[in-house]
Amino acid sequence: KLERDVMLTREFDDDVEAYTSQPLSINYVLNEKEIRYTPDILVQTIASDFYFIEVKSFYAFQLEKNRQKFAYLQSHFREKYQRELKLISCRDIYIDAQITNLDSLYRFKKFSVSKEAEELFSELPNVINSMAYQQLCRDKNTHRFNNFMTLVAHNFFKFDATQPFDSQQSLFKKMETLCNY
């Protein structure tokens, strides 16, 4: 579940082009012992850079054996692959309502941004406040609401993903987004 939730956060990261799980395995020697290691995720950024991710519970990263292991592996990945190995724990992803919000938006990522959604975007104010959001929610299960949620899922708006995604949340239009479609 931790790895799945880290990948979910990558789905909504503007800097991420693609990612894959368990991309490769390496053998390394630590304390005169050969060990096989497979990073959890490989991420390609929009700028065509790459980095690796290791996901563990916060507690697991605090264990002395893991601190030594991952310090070595981070150095190894920098030296051998010229790539970063990022360590991500539950404390980095389970921030307030972030995963709940992204889970609810994820189903709208499968929809492409339609002409109707683009028209809705141009009609909406630059800041969607609680009154405008409540009106859109009254239209729930309508094409208008689905278009709005598709726009949010496709990063047409900036908002604090850690705060509950409800009528109290303000969403801010990202004007440059429309130019990319």
Short mmCIF file of N, CA and C in Angstrom, two decimals:
data_model
loop_
_atom_site.label_atom_id
_atom_site.label_comp_id
_atom_site.label_asym_id
_atom_site.label_seq_id
_atom_site.Cartn_x
_atom_site.Cartn_y
_atom_site.Cartn_z
N LYS A 1 0.82 -1.19 0.00
CA LYS A 1 0.00 0.00 0.00
C LYS A 1 0.86 1.25 0.00
N LEU A 2 1.96 1.25 0.74
CA LEU A 2 2.85 2.41 0.74
C LEU A 2 3.36 2.71 -0.66
N GLU A 3 3.82 1.67 -1.36
CA GLU A 3 4.35 1.88 -2.71
C GLU A 3 3.25 2.37 -3.65
N ARG A 4 2.08 1.80 -3.54
CA ARG A 4 0.94 2.23 -4.37
C ARG A 4 0.64 3.70 -4.12
N ASP A 5 0.65 4.12 -2.87
CA ASP A 5 0.33 5.51 -2.55
C ASP A 5 1.43 6.47 -3.00
N VAL A 6 2.68 6.03 -2.98
CA VAL A 6 3.75 6.87 -3.52
C VAL A 6 3.56 7.03 -5.03
N MET A 7 3.19 5.95 -5.72
CA MET A 7 2.95 6.04 -7.15
C MET A 7 1.74 6.93 -7.44
N LEU A 8 0.74 6.89 -6.59
CA LEU A 8 -0.42 7.77 -6.75
C LEU A 8 0.01 9.24 -6.67
N THR A 9 0.90 9.57 -5.76
CA THR A 9 1.38 10.96 -5.68
C THR A 9 2.15 11.34 -6.94
N ARG A 10 2.82 10.40 -7.57
CA ARG A 10 3.54 10.68 -8.80
C ARG A 10 2.58 10.94 -9.96
N GLU A 11 1.42 10.34 -9.92
CA GLU A 11 0.40 10.58 -10.95
C GLU A 11 0.00 12.05 -11.01
N PHE A 12 0.10 12.74 -9.88
CA PHE A 12 -0.33 14.13 -9.80
C PHE A 12 0.85 15.10 -9.69
N ASP A 13 2.05 14.63 -9.91
CA ASP A 13 3.25 15.47 -9.85
C ASP A 13 3.53 16.02 -11.24
N ASP A 14 3.49 17.34 -11.38
CA ASP A 14 3.71 17.99 -12.68
C ASP A 14 5.08 17.70 -13.28
N ASP A 15 6.06 17.32 -12.45
CA ASP A 15 7.42 17.08 -12.94
C ASP A 15 7.64 15.64 -13.40
N VAL A 16 6.65 14.78 -13.23
CA VAL A 16 6.82 13.36 -13.57
C VAL A 16 6.24 13.05 -14.94
N GLU A 17 7.08 12.47 -15.78
CA GLU A 17 6.66 12.02 -17.11
C GLU A 17 6.16 10.57 -17.05
N ALA A 18 6.91 9.71 -16.33
CA ALA A 18 6.57 8.29 -16.26
C ALA A 18 7.25 7.67 -15.04
N TYR A 19 6.79 6.50 -14.65
CA TYR A 19 7.42 5.76 -13.56
C TYR A 19 7.15 4.28 -13.76
N THR A 20 7.97 3.46 -13.13
CA THR A 20 7.77 2.03 -13.17
C THR A 20 8.23 1.44 -11.84
N SER A 21 7.66 0.32 -11.47
CA SER A 21 8.05 -0.31 -10.20
C SER A 21 9.12 -1.36 -10.44
N GLN A 22 9.96 -1.54 -9.45
CA GLN A 22 11.05 -2.51 -9.44
C GLN A 22 11.78 -2.58 -10.78
N PRO A 23 12.43 -1.49 -11.15
CA PRO A 23 13.01 -1.37 -12.49
C PRO A 23 14.27 -2.20 -12.74
N LEU A 24 15.03 -2.49 -11.70
CA LEU A 24 16.26 -3.25 -11.87
C LEU A 24 16.70 -3.80 -10.53
N SER A 25 17.60 -4.75 -10.58
CA SER A 25 18.22 -5.29 -9.36
C SER A 25 19.72 -5.17 -9.50
N ILE A 26 20.36 -4.87 -8.40
CA ILE A 26 21.82 -4.78 -8.39
C ILE A 26 22.37 -5.63 -7.26
N ASN A 27 23.61 -5.99 -7.38
CA ASN A 27 24.33 -6.64 -6.31
C ASN A 27 25.37 -5.66 -5.79
N TYR A 28 25.51 -5.59 -4.49
CA TYR A 28 26.52 -4.71 -3.89
C TYR A 28 27.11 -5.42 -2.68
N VAL A 29 28.26 -4.94 -2.25
CA VAL A 29 28.94 -5.54 -1.10
C VAL A 29 28.95 -4.52 0.03
N LEU A 30 28.47 -4.97 1.19
CA LEU A 30 28.46 -4.12 2.38
C LEU A 30 28.86 -5.00 3.56
N ASN A 31 29.85 -4.54 4.31
CA ASN A 31 30.36 -5.30 5.45
C ASN A 31 30.78 -6.72 5.04
N GLU A 32 31.48 -6.77 3.90
CA GLU A 32 32.01 -8.02 3.37
C GLU A 32 30.93 -9.05 3.02
N LYS A 33 29.74 -8.58 2.75
CA LYS A 33 28.63 -9.47 2.42
C LYS A 33 27.99 -8.98 1.13
N GLU A 34 27.80 -9.90 0.16
CA GLU A 34 27.15 -9.53 -1.09
C GLU A 34 25.63 -9.54 -0.89
N ILE A 35 25.01 -8.46 -1.33
CA ILE A 35 23.57 -8.28 -1.13
C ILE A 35 22.92 -7.88 -2.44
N ARG A 36 21.74 -8.41 -2.69
CA ARG A 36 20.95 -8.04 -3.87
C ARG A 36 19.95 -6.97 -3.44
N TYR A 37 19.81 -5.95 -4.26
CA TYR A 37 18.89 -4.86 -3.94
C TYR A 37 18.08 -4.45 -5.17
N THR A 38 16.78 -4.23 -4.97
CA THR A 38 15.88 -3.76 -6.02
C THR A 38 15.16 -2.52 -5.51
N PRO A 39 15.40 -1.36 -6.13
CA PRO A 39 14.66 -0.17 -5.70
C PRO A 39 13.18 -0.33 -6.04
N ASP A 40 12.33 0.36 -5.29
CA ASP A 40 10.89 0.20 -5.47
C ASP A 40 10.37 0.85 -6.75
N ILE A 41 10.87 2.04 -7.07
CA ILE A 41 10.31 2.80 -8.19
C ILE A 41 11.43 3.55 -8.93
N LEU A 42 11.30 3.62 -10.25
CA LEU A 42 12.14 4.48 -11.08
C LEU A 42 11.22 5.54 -11.68
N VAL A 43 11.62 6.81 -11.56
CA VAL A 43 10.80 7.92 -12.04
C VAL A 43 11.57 8.67 -13.13
N GLN A 44 10.88 8.95 -14.23
CA GLN A 44 11.43 9.81 -15.28
C GLN A 44 10.71 11.15 -15.17
N THR A 45 11.48 12.23 -15.14
CA THR A 45 10.90 13.56 -15.04
C THR A 45 10.60 14.12 -16.43
N ILE A 46 9.86 15.20 -16.46
CA ILE A 46 9.55 15.90 -17.72
C ILE A 46 10.84 16.33 -18.41
N ALA A 47 11.84 16.69 -17.62
CA ALA A 47 13.14 17.12 -18.15
C ALA A 47 14.02 15.94 -18.57
N SER A 48 13.44 14.73 -18.60
CA SER A 48 14.14 13.50 -18.98
C SER A 48 15.25 13.11 -18.02
N ASP A 49 15.16 13.54 -16.80
CA ASP A 49 16.06 13.07 -15.75
C ASP A 49 15.40 11.86 -15.10
N PHE A 50 16.16 11.09 -14.35
CA PHE A 50 15.63 9.91 -13.69
C PHE A 50 16.06 9.92 -12.24
N TYR A 51 15.23 9.35 -11.38
CA TYR A 51 15.63 9.09 -10.00
C TYR A 51 14.92 7.84 -9.51
N PHE A 52 15.50 7.22 -8.50
CA PHE A 52 14.95 6.01 -7.91
C PHE A 52 14.30 6.36 -6.57
N ILE A 53 13.35 5.52 -6.17
CA ILE A 53 12.68 5.72 -4.88
C ILE A 53 12.68 4.40 -4.12
N GLU A 54 12.99 4.50 -2.84
CA GLU A 54 12.82 3.38 -1.90
C GLU A 54 11.75 3.79 -0.91
N VAL A 55 10.76 2.92 -0.73
CA VAL A 55 9.62 3.21 0.15
C VAL A 55 9.68 2.26 1.34
N LYS A 56 9.63 2.82 2.52
CA LYS A 56 9.61 2.03 3.75
C LYS A 56 8.82 2.80 4.80
N SER A 57 8.45 2.12 5.85
CA SER A 57 7.83 2.82 6.98
C SER A 57 8.89 3.72 7.61
N PHE A 58 8.44 4.76 8.28
CA PHE A 58 9.37 5.66 8.95
C PHE A 58 10.24 4.89 9.93
N TYR A 59 9.63 3.98 10.65
CA TYR A 59 10.36 3.18 11.64
C TYR A 59 11.47 2.36 10.97
N ALA A 60 11.18 1.75 9.83
CA ALA A 60 12.18 0.92 9.15
C ALA A 60 13.40 1.74 8.76
N PHE A 61 13.20 2.99 8.33
CA PHE A 61 14.34 3.84 7.98
C PHE A 61 15.16 4.23 9.20
N GLN A 62 14.61 4.15 10.39
CA GLN A 62 15.32 4.52 11.61
C GLN A 62 16.20 3.41 12.15
N LEU A 63 15.97 2.19 11.72
CA LEU A 63 16.79 1.07 12.20
C LEU A 63 18.23 1.26 11.75
N GLU A 64 19.17 1.02 12.62
CA GLU A 64 20.58 1.26 12.33
C GLU A 64 21.05 0.48 11.10
N LYS A 65 20.65 -0.78 10.98
CA LYS A 65 21.08 -1.57 9.82
C LYS A 65 20.58 -0.95 8.51
N ASN A 66 19.36 -0.40 8.52
CA ASN A 66 18.82 0.24 7.32
C ASN A 66 19.45 1.60 7.07
N ARG A 67 19.76 2.32 8.14
CA ARG A 67 20.41 3.62 7.96
C ARG A 67 21.76 3.44 7.26
N GLN A 68 22.50 2.44 7.68
CA GLN A 68 23.80 2.15 7.07
C GLN A 68 23.61 1.67 5.63
N LYS A 69 22.67 0.76 5.42
CA LYS A 69 22.40 0.21 4.10
C LYS A 69 22.01 1.31 3.11
N PHE A 70 21.06 2.17 3.49
CA PHE A 70 20.56 3.17 2.54
C PHE A 70 21.53 4.33 2.36
N ALA A 71 22.34 4.62 3.35
CA ALA A 71 23.39 5.63 3.16
C ALA A 71 24.37 5.13 2.10
N TYR A 72 24.72 3.84 2.21
CA TYR A 72 25.62 3.25 1.21
C TYR A 72 24.96 3.25 -0.17
N LEU A 73 23.70 2.80 -0.23
CA LEU A 73 23.00 2.71 -1.52
C LEU A 73 22.81 4.09 -2.17
N GLN A 74 22.51 5.08 -1.38
CA GLN A 74 22.37 6.43 -1.95
C GLN A 74 23.69 6.89 -2.57
N SER A 75 24.77 6.63 -1.89
CA SER A 75 26.09 6.98 -2.41
C SER A 75 26.40 6.16 -3.67
N HIS A 76 26.08 4.88 -3.63
CA HIS A 76 26.32 3.97 -4.76
C HIS A 76 25.55 4.43 -6.01
N PHE A 77 24.28 4.78 -5.85
CA PHE A 77 23.47 5.22 -6.98
C PHE A 77 23.98 6.54 -7.56
N ARG A 78 24.44 7.43 -6.68
CA ARG A 78 25.01 8.70 -7.17
C ARG A 78 26.29 8.46 -7.96
N GLU A 79 27.17 7.61 -7.43
CA GLU A 79 28.45 7.36 -8.08
C GLU A 79 28.34 6.50 -9.33
N LYS A 80 27.63 5.38 -9.24
CA LYS A 80 27.58 4.44 -10.35
C LYS A 80 26.59 4.84 -11.45
N TYR A 81 25.44 5.39 -11.06
CA TYR A 81 24.38 5.68 -12.04
C TYR A 81 24.15 7.18 -12.24
N GLN A 82 24.82 8.01 -11.44
CA GLN A 82 24.59 9.46 -11.46
C GLN A 82 23.11 9.77 -11.28
N ARG A 83 22.48 9.03 -10.41
CA ARG A 83 21.06 9.18 -10.12
C ARG A 83 20.83 9.19 -8.62
N GLU A 84 19.78 9.87 -8.21
CA GLU A 84 19.44 9.95 -6.80
C GLU A 84 18.57 8.76 -6.40
N LEU A 85 18.79 8.26 -5.21
CA LEU A 85 17.90 7.28 -4.59
C LEU A 85 17.20 8.02 -3.46
N LYS A 86 15.91 8.33 -3.67
CA LYS A 86 15.14 9.06 -2.67
C LYS A 86 14.51 8.06 -1.71
N LEU A 87 14.58 8.39 -0.43
CA LEU A 87 13.96 7.56 0.59
C LEU A 87 12.64 8.22 1.00
N ILE A 88 11.55 7.50 0.82
CA ILE A 88 10.23 8.06 1.12
C ILE A 88 9.53 7.15 2.13
N SER A 89 9.07 7.77 3.21
CA SER A 89 8.36 7.03 4.24
C SER A 89 6.90 7.45 4.29
N CYS A 90 6.14 6.77 5.12
CA CYS A 90 4.73 7.10 5.28
C CYS A 90 4.54 8.54 5.71
N ARG A 91 5.48 9.09 6.44
CA ARG A 91 5.38 10.49 6.88
C ARG A 91 5.45 11.46 5.70
N ASP A 92 6.03 11.03 4.60
CA ASP A 92 6.14 11.89 3.42
C ASP A 92 4.89 11.86 2.55
N ILE A 93 4.08 10.82 2.68
CA ILE A 93 2.92 10.71 1.81
C ILE A 93 1.59 10.81 2.53
N TYR A 94 1.53 10.36 3.77
CA TYR A 94 0.27 10.44 4.51
C TYR A 94 0.21 11.75 5.28
N ILE A 95 0.02 12.81 4.52
CA ILE A 95 -0.04 14.16 5.08
C ILE A 95 -1.50 14.60 5.01
N ASP A 96 -2.13 14.63 6.16
CA ASP A 96 -3.53 15.04 6.27
C ASP A 96 -4.39 14.29 5.24
N ALA A 97 -5.07 15.02 4.36
CA ALA A 97 -6.04 14.40 3.43
C ALA A 97 -5.46 14.10 2.06
N GLN A 98 -4.13 14.18 1.90
CA GLN A 98 -3.54 14.06 0.57
C GLN A 98 -3.95 12.79 -0.18
N ILE A 99 -3.78 11.63 0.40
CA ILE A 99 -4.07 10.38 -0.31
C ILE A 99 -5.57 10.23 -0.56
N THR A 100 -6.38 10.63 0.38
CA THR A 100 -7.84 10.60 0.19
C THR A 100 -8.23 11.46 -1.01
N ASN A 101 -7.69 12.67 -1.08
CA ASN A 101 -7.98 13.57 -2.20
C ASN A 101 -7.53 12.97 -3.52
N LEU A 102 -6.31 12.49 -3.57
CA LEU A 102 -5.78 11.96 -4.82
C LEU A 102 -6.52 10.70 -5.25
N ASP A 103 -6.92 9.88 -4.28
CA ASP A 103 -7.73 8.70 -4.60
C ASP A 103 -9.04 9.11 -5.27
N SER A 104 -9.69 10.14 -4.73
CA SER A 104 -10.97 10.55 -5.31
C SER A 104 -10.79 11.18 -6.69
N LEU A 105 -9.66 11.82 -6.93
CA LEU A 105 -9.41 12.44 -8.24
C LEU A 105 -8.92 11.45 -9.28
N TYR A 106 -8.30 10.35 -8.85
CA TYR A 106 -7.63 9.44 -9.77
C TYR A 106 -8.58 8.88 -10.83
N ARG A 107 -9.82 8.58 -10.47
CA ARG A 107 -10.75 8.02 -11.45
C ARG A 107 -11.03 9.00 -12.58
N PHE A 108 -10.83 10.30 -12.35
CA PHE A 108 -11.07 11.30 -13.39
C PHE A 108 -9.86 11.47 -14.31
N LYS A 109 -8.71 10.90 -13.94
CA LYS A 109 -7.52 10.99 -14.80
C LYS A 109 -7.69 10.16 -16.07
N LYS A 110 -8.55 9.15 -16.02
CA LYS A 110 -8.74 8.29 -17.21
C LYS A 110 -9.51 9.01 -18.32
N PHE A 111 -10.20 10.09 -17.96
CA PHE A 111 -10.94 10.85 -18.96
C PHE A 111 -10.03 11.89 -19.59
N SER A 112 -10.13 12.03 -20.89
CA SER A 112 -9.35 13.09 -21.54
C SER A 112 -10.09 14.41 -21.36
N VAL A 113 -9.35 15.49 -21.51
CA VAL A 113 -9.94 16.82 -21.38
C VAL A 113 -10.68 17.12 -22.68
N SER A 114 -11.98 17.17 -22.58
CA SER A 114 -12.83 17.36 -23.76
C SER A 114 -12.96 18.85 -24.10
N LYS A 115 -13.53 19.09 -25.25
CA LYS A 115 -13.82 20.47 -25.67
C LYS A 115 -14.76 21.14 -24.66
N GLU A 116 -15.74 20.37 -24.17
CA GLU A 116 -16.67 20.91 -23.17
C GLU A 116 -15.94 21.28 -21.89
N ALA A 117 -14.95 20.46 -21.49
CA ALA A 117 -14.18 20.76 -20.28
C ALA A 117 -13.35 22.03 -20.49
N GLU A 118 -12.76 22.18 -21.67
CA GLU A 118 -12.00 23.41 -21.97
C GLU A 118 -12.91 24.63 -21.92
N GLU A 119 -14.13 24.50 -22.43
CA GLU A 119 -15.09 25.62 -22.39
C GLU A 119 -15.46 25.94 -20.95
N LEU A 120 -15.69 24.91 -20.14
CA LEU A 120 -15.99 25.12 -18.72
C LEU A 120 -14.83 25.85 -18.05
N PHE A 121 -13.60 25.43 -18.35
CA PHE A 121 -12.42 26.07 -17.76
C PHE A 121 -12.41 27.57 -18.07
N SER A 122 -12.71 27.93 -19.31
CA SER A 122 -12.69 29.34 -19.69
C SER A 122 -13.81 30.13 -19.01
N GLU A 123 -14.90 29.47 -18.65
CA GLU A 123 -16.02 30.14 -17.98
C GLU A 123 -15.79 30.34 -16.49
N LEU A 124 -14.97 29.48 -15.88
CA LEU A 124 -14.80 29.51 -14.42
C LEU A 124 -13.94 30.70 -13.99
N PRO A 125 -14.19 31.20 -12.78
CA PRO A 125 -13.35 32.29 -12.27
C PRO A 125 -11.93 31.79 -11.99
N ASN A 126 -10.99 32.71 -11.84
CA ASN A 126 -9.59 32.33 -11.58
C ASN A 126 -9.42 31.60 -10.25
N VAL A 127 -10.30 31.88 -9.31
CA VAL A 127 -10.28 31.19 -8.02
C VAL A 127 -11.65 30.57 -7.81
N ILE A 128 -11.65 29.26 -7.62
CA ILE A 128 -12.90 28.58 -7.31
C ILE A 128 -13.03 28.59 -5.80
N ASN A 129 -13.95 29.38 -5.31
CA ASN A 129 -14.14 29.46 -3.87
C ASN A 129 -15.29 28.54 -3.46
N SER A 130 -15.67 28.60 -2.22
CA SER A 130 -16.65 27.65 -1.72
C SER A 130 -18.01 27.79 -2.41
N MET A 131 -18.43 29.02 -2.73
CA MET A 131 -19.73 29.19 -3.37
C MET A 131 -19.74 28.57 -4.77
N ALA A 132 -18.72 28.83 -5.56
CA ALA A 132 -18.64 28.27 -6.92
C ALA A 132 -18.51 26.76 -6.86
N TYR A 133 -17.72 26.27 -5.91
CA TYR A 133 -17.55 24.82 -5.77
C TYR A 133 -18.87 24.15 -5.37
N GLN A 134 -19.60 24.78 -4.43
CA GLN A 134 -20.88 24.21 -4.01
C GLN A 134 -21.86 24.13 -5.18
N GLN A 135 -21.84 25.13 -6.06
CA GLN A 135 -22.71 25.08 -7.22
C GLN A 135 -22.33 23.90 -8.13
N LEU A 136 -21.03 23.72 -8.33
CA LEU A 136 -20.58 22.59 -9.15
C LEU A 136 -20.96 21.26 -8.49
N CYS A 137 -20.91 21.19 -7.17
CA CYS A 137 -21.27 19.96 -6.46
C CYS A 137 -22.76 19.68 -6.55
N ARG A 138 -23.57 20.71 -6.65
CA ARG A 138 -25.01 20.51 -6.84
C ARG A 138 -25.26 19.82 -8.18
N ASP A 139 -24.33 20.04 -9.12
CA ASP A 139 -24.44 19.42 -10.43
C ASP A 139 -23.84 18.01 -10.45
N LYS A 140 -23.50 17.49 -9.25
CA LYS A 140 -22.81 16.20 -9.15
C LYS A 140 -23.48 15.14 -10.04
N ASN A 141 -22.65 14.31 -10.61
CA ASN A 141 -23.06 13.26 -11.54
C ASN A 141 -23.60 13.82 -12.86
N THR A 142 -23.36 15.08 -13.08
CA THR A 142 -23.71 15.64 -14.38
C THR A 142 -22.42 15.78 -15.17
N HIS A 143 -22.59 16.03 -16.44
CA HIS A 143 -21.44 16.20 -17.32
C HIS A 143 -20.58 17.38 -16.86
N ARG A 144 -21.22 18.45 -16.39
CA ARG A 144 -20.49 19.64 -15.92
C ARG A 144 -19.58 19.31 -14.73
N PHE A 145 -20.11 18.59 -13.76
CA PHE A 145 -19.31 18.21 -12.59
C PHE A 145 -18.16 17.30 -13.02
N ASN A 146 -18.45 16.30 -13.87
CA ASN A 146 -17.40 15.39 -14.33
C ASN A 146 -16.31 16.13 -15.10
N ASN A 147 -16.70 17.11 -15.91
CA ASN A 147 -15.71 17.91 -16.63
C ASN A 147 -14.84 18.71 -15.65
N PHE A 148 -15.48 19.27 -14.63
CA PHE A 148 -14.73 20.02 -13.62
C PHE A 148 -13.73 19.11 -12.92
N MET A 149 -14.17 17.94 -12.46
CA MET A 149 -13.27 17.02 -11.76
C MET A 149 -12.16 16.52 -12.69
N THR A 150 -12.45 16.36 -13.97
CA THR A 150 -11.43 15.98 -14.94
C THR A 150 -10.38 17.08 -15.05
N LEU A 151 -10.81 18.32 -15.07
CA LEU A 151 -9.86 19.44 -15.11
C LEU A 151 -8.98 19.46 -13.87
N VAL A 152 -9.58 19.23 -12.71
CA VAL A 152 -8.80 19.20 -11.46
C VAL A 152 -7.80 18.05 -11.51
N ALA A 153 -8.25 16.87 -11.95
CA ALA A 153 -7.38 15.69 -12.01
C ALA A 153 -6.22 15.88 -12.99
N HIS A 154 -6.44 16.67 -14.03
CA HIS A 154 -5.40 16.92 -15.03
C HIS A 154 -4.59 18.19 -14.75
N ASN A 155 -4.60 18.61 -13.50
CA ASN A 155 -3.75 19.71 -13.02
C ASN A 155 -4.04 21.06 -13.68
N PHE A 156 -5.29 21.33 -13.99
CA PHE A 156 -5.65 22.64 -14.49
C PHE A 156 -5.77 23.64 -13.35
N PHE A 157 -5.77 23.14 -12.12
CA PHE A 157 -5.89 23.99 -10.94
C PHE A 157 -4.80 23.66 -9.94
N LYS A 158 -4.40 24.66 -9.19
CA LYS A 158 -3.50 24.46 -8.05
C LYS A 158 -4.37 24.47 -6.80
N PHE A 159 -4.05 23.58 -5.89
CA PHE A 159 -4.73 23.57 -4.59
C PHE A 159 -3.87 22.79 -3.62
N ASP A 160 -4.16 22.95 -2.36
CA ASP A 160 -3.42 22.26 -1.32
C ASP A 160 -3.99 20.85 -1.17
N ALA A 161 -3.30 19.87 -1.72
CA ALA A 161 -3.79 18.49 -1.71
C ALA A 161 -3.85 17.90 -0.31
N THR A 162 -3.18 18.53 0.65
CA THR A 162 -3.21 17.99 2.01
C THR A 162 -4.47 18.40 2.77
N GLN A 163 -5.18 19.39 2.25
CA GLN A 163 -6.42 19.85 2.91
C GLN A 163 -7.61 19.11 2.29
N PRO A 164 -8.65 18.86 3.09
CA PRO A 164 -9.81 18.16 2.55
C PRO A 164 -10.34 18.84 1.29
N PHE A 165 -10.61 18.04 0.29
CA PHE A 165 -11.10 18.55 -0.99
C PHE A 165 -12.62 18.69 -0.86
N ASP A 166 -13.02 19.85 -0.39
CA ASP A 166 -14.44 20.10 -0.16
C ASP A 166 -14.74 21.56 -0.46
N SER A 167 -15.90 21.99 -0.06
CA SER A 167 -16.34 23.34 -0.39
C SER A 167 -15.51 24.43 0.29
N GLN A 168 -14.69 24.08 1.27
CA GLN A 168 -13.85 25.08 1.93
C GLN A 168 -12.50 25.27 1.21
N GLN A 169 -12.19 24.36 0.32
CA GLN A 169 -10.92 24.39 -0.40
C GLN A 169 -10.99 25.38 -1.56
N SER A 170 -10.00 26.25 -1.68
CA SER A 170 -9.92 27.14 -2.84
C SER A 170 -9.03 26.51 -3.90
N LEU A 171 -9.47 26.59 -5.14
CA LEU A 171 -8.69 26.10 -6.26
C LEU A 171 -8.33 27.29 -7.14
N PHE A 172 -7.10 27.31 -7.62
CA PHE A 172 -6.61 28.43 -8.42
C PHE A 172 -6.29 27.94 -9.82
N LYS A 173 -6.81 28.62 -10.81
CA LYS A 173 -6.57 28.25 -12.21
C LYS A 173 -5.08 28.35 -12.53
N LYS A 174 -4.61 27.38 -13.28
CA LYS A 174 -3.25 27.43 -13.83
C LYS A 174 -3.41 27.77 -15.30
N MET A 175 -3.22 29.01 -15.65
CA MET A 175 -3.50 29.48 -17.01
C MET A 175 -2.60 28.82 -18.05
N GLU A 176 -1.38 28.48 -17.67
CA GLU A 176 -0.46 27.88 -18.64
C GLU A 176 -0.89 26.47 -19.03
N THR A 177 -1.74 25.83 -18.24
CA THR A 177 -2.15 24.45 -18.51
C THR A 177 -2.91 24.35 -19.81
N LEU A 178 -3.81 25.27 -20.08
CA LEU A 178 -4.62 25.21 -21.28
C LEU A 178 -3.75 25.27 -22.53
N CYS A 179 -2.64 25.98 -22.46
CA CYS A 179 -1.74 26.11 -23.61
C CYS A 179 -1.11 24.77 -23.97
N ASN A 180 -1.05 23.86 -23.00
CA ASN A 180 -0.41 22.55 -23.24
C ASN A 180 -1.37 21.57 -23.88
N TYR A 181 -2.63 21.90 -24.00
CA TYR A 181 -3.62 20.99 -24.58
C TYR A 181 -3.98 21.37 -25.98
#
